[in-house]
GROMACS .gro file of C-alpha atoms in nm:
model
  101
    1MET     CA    1  -3.552  -5.215   0.938
    2ALA     CA    2  -3.761  -5.516   0.841
    3LYS     CA    3  -4.006  -5.443   1.122
    4TYR     CA    4  -4.048  -5.075   1.019
    5PRO     CA    5  -3.980  -5.058   0.643
    6THR     CA    6  -4.153  -4.723   0.579
    7ILE     CA    7  -4.163  -4.366   0.705
    8ASN     CA    8  -4.499  -4.188   0.670
    9PHE     CA    9  -4.604  -3.824   0.689
   10LYS     CA   10  -4.969  -3.718   0.708
   11SER     CA   11  -5.027  -3.344   0.677
   12LYS     CA   12  -5.268  -3.160   0.908
   13ARG     CA   13  -5.241  -2.799   0.791
   14ALA     CA   14  -5.033  -2.555   0.588
   15GLU     CA   15  -4.926  -2.212   0.711
   16ALA     CA   16  -4.811  -1.953   0.455
   17ILE     CA   17  -4.495  -1.764   0.551
   18GLY     CA   18  -4.451  -1.565   0.227
   19ASN     CA   19  -4.207  -1.555  -0.065
   20GLY     CA   20  -4.326  -1.889  -0.206
   21ALA     CA   21  -4.266  -2.070   0.123
   22PHE     CA   22  -4.492  -2.229   0.382
   23ARG     CA   23  -4.488  -2.459   0.682
   24LEU     CA   24  -4.657  -2.796   0.653
   25VAL     CA   25  -4.759  -2.934   0.993
   26GLY     CA   26  -4.831  -3.304   1.021
   27ASP     CA   27  -4.765  -3.638   1.184
   28LEU     CA   28  -4.441  -3.820   1.105
   29THR     CA   29  -4.443  -4.192   1.178
   30MET     CA   30  -4.106  -4.362   1.194
   31HIS     CA   31  -3.994  -4.677   1.374
   32GLY     CA   32  -4.353  -4.728   1.494
   33VAL     CA   33  -4.366  -4.388   1.670
   34THR     CA   34  -4.575  -4.089   1.558
   35ARG     CA   35  -4.480  -3.730   1.641
   36GLU     CA   36  -4.599  -3.396   1.506
   37VAL     CA   37  -4.334  -3.220   1.297
   38VAL     CA   38  -4.316  -2.904   1.090
   39LEU     CA   39  -4.179  -2.920   0.736
   40ASN     CA   40  -4.042  -2.594   0.598
   41VAL     CA   41  -4.145  -2.599   0.231
   42GLU     CA   42  -4.015  -2.392  -0.060
   43GLY     CA   43  -4.225  -2.404  -0.373
   44PRO     CA   44  -4.399  -2.521  -0.563
   45THR     CA   45  -4.201  -2.390  -0.856
   46PRO     CA   46  -4.380  -2.246  -1.158
   47GLU     CA   47  -4.514  -2.513  -1.392
   48ILE     CA   48  -4.281  -2.625  -1.669
   49LYS     CA   49  -4.357  -2.840  -1.971
   50ASP     CA   50  -4.097  -3.110  -2.042
   51GLN     CA   51  -3.994  -3.234  -2.388
   52ARG     CA   52  -4.293  -3.472  -2.396
   53GLY     CA   53  -4.542  -3.199  -2.303
   54THR     CA   54  -4.589  -3.322  -1.946
   55ILE     CA   55  -4.641  -3.048  -1.689
   56ARG     CA   56  -4.413  -3.064  -1.386
   57VAL     CA   57  -4.354  -2.864  -1.067
   58GLY     CA   58  -4.100  -2.902  -0.791
   59ALA     CA   59  -4.079  -2.834  -0.420
   60SER     CA   60  -3.834  -2.887  -0.137
   61ALA     CA   61  -3.906  -2.951   0.231
   62THR     CA   62  -3.676  -2.968   0.532
   63THR     CA   63  -3.700  -3.038   0.903
   64LYS     CA   64  -3.487  -3.159   1.192
   65ILE     CA   65  -3.585  -3.427   1.439
   66ASN     CA   66  -3.432  -3.596   1.740
   67ARG     CA   67  -3.407  -3.963   1.642
   68LYS     CA   68  -3.446  -4.070   2.004
   69ASP     CA   69  -3.796  -3.914   2.006
   70PHE     CA   70  -3.884  -4.189   1.757
   71GLY     CA   71  -3.733  -4.472   1.959
   72ILE     CA   72  -3.415  -4.496   1.750
   73LEU     CA   73  -3.166  -4.544   2.030
   74TRP     CA   74  -2.873  -4.720   1.859
   75ASP     CA   75  -2.538  -4.552   1.925
   76ARG     CA   76  -2.180  -4.632   1.842
   77THR     CA   77  -1.888  -4.426   1.966
   78LEU     CA   78  -1.603  -4.344   1.727
   79ASP     CA   79  -1.245  -4.427   1.830
   80GLY     CA   80  -1.163  -4.057   1.865
   81GLY     CA   81  -1.484  -3.981   2.056
   82GLY     CA   82  -1.819  -3.863   1.929
   83LEU     CA   83  -2.101  -4.070   1.786
   84VAL     CA   84  -2.147  -4.229   1.445
   85VAL     CA   85  -2.503  -4.092   1.432
   86GLY     CA   86  -2.599  -3.774   1.614
   87GLU     CA   87  -2.926  -3.734   1.797
   88GLU     CA   88  -3.039  -3.448   1.571
   89VAL     CA   89  -3.112  -3.565   1.218
   90SER     CA   90  -3.188  -3.341   0.920
   91ILE     CA   91  -3.458  -3.457   0.681
   92ILE     CA   92  -3.451  -3.315   0.328
   93ILE     CA   93  -3.727  -3.396   0.079
   94ASP     CA   94  -3.705  -3.293  -0.285
   95LEU     CA   95  -4.027  -3.340  -0.481
   96GLU     CA   96  -4.102  -3.347  -0.850
   97LEU     CA   97  -4.477  -3.356  -0.919
   98VAL     CA   98  -4.625  -3.458  -1.253
   99LYS     CA   99  -4.969  -3.345  -1.367
  100LYS     CA  100  -5.185  -3.639  -1.476
  101GLY     CA  101  -5.473  -3.629  -1.715
   0.00000   0.00000   0.00000
């Protein structure tokens, strides 16, 4: 982890799919490897004003990746069979955005 302390996503384009949802296509860099992924995004929510008058919105994004596509090859077998970490990994991102200015 010390060699690759961050995971980065750089969006390329958004594709509307209706009902307040869209796909966000971009490059995910993890463990020194970059692959194109699609985030399924719900939101943003309608703006709300918190108790201090700050405007906030929320959104949620999900995707699934194969960790081996990113060079994460570590495996450990459980005593009863199976692996500690599966190859398919779900990524869930919950965002809260605050309007500045």
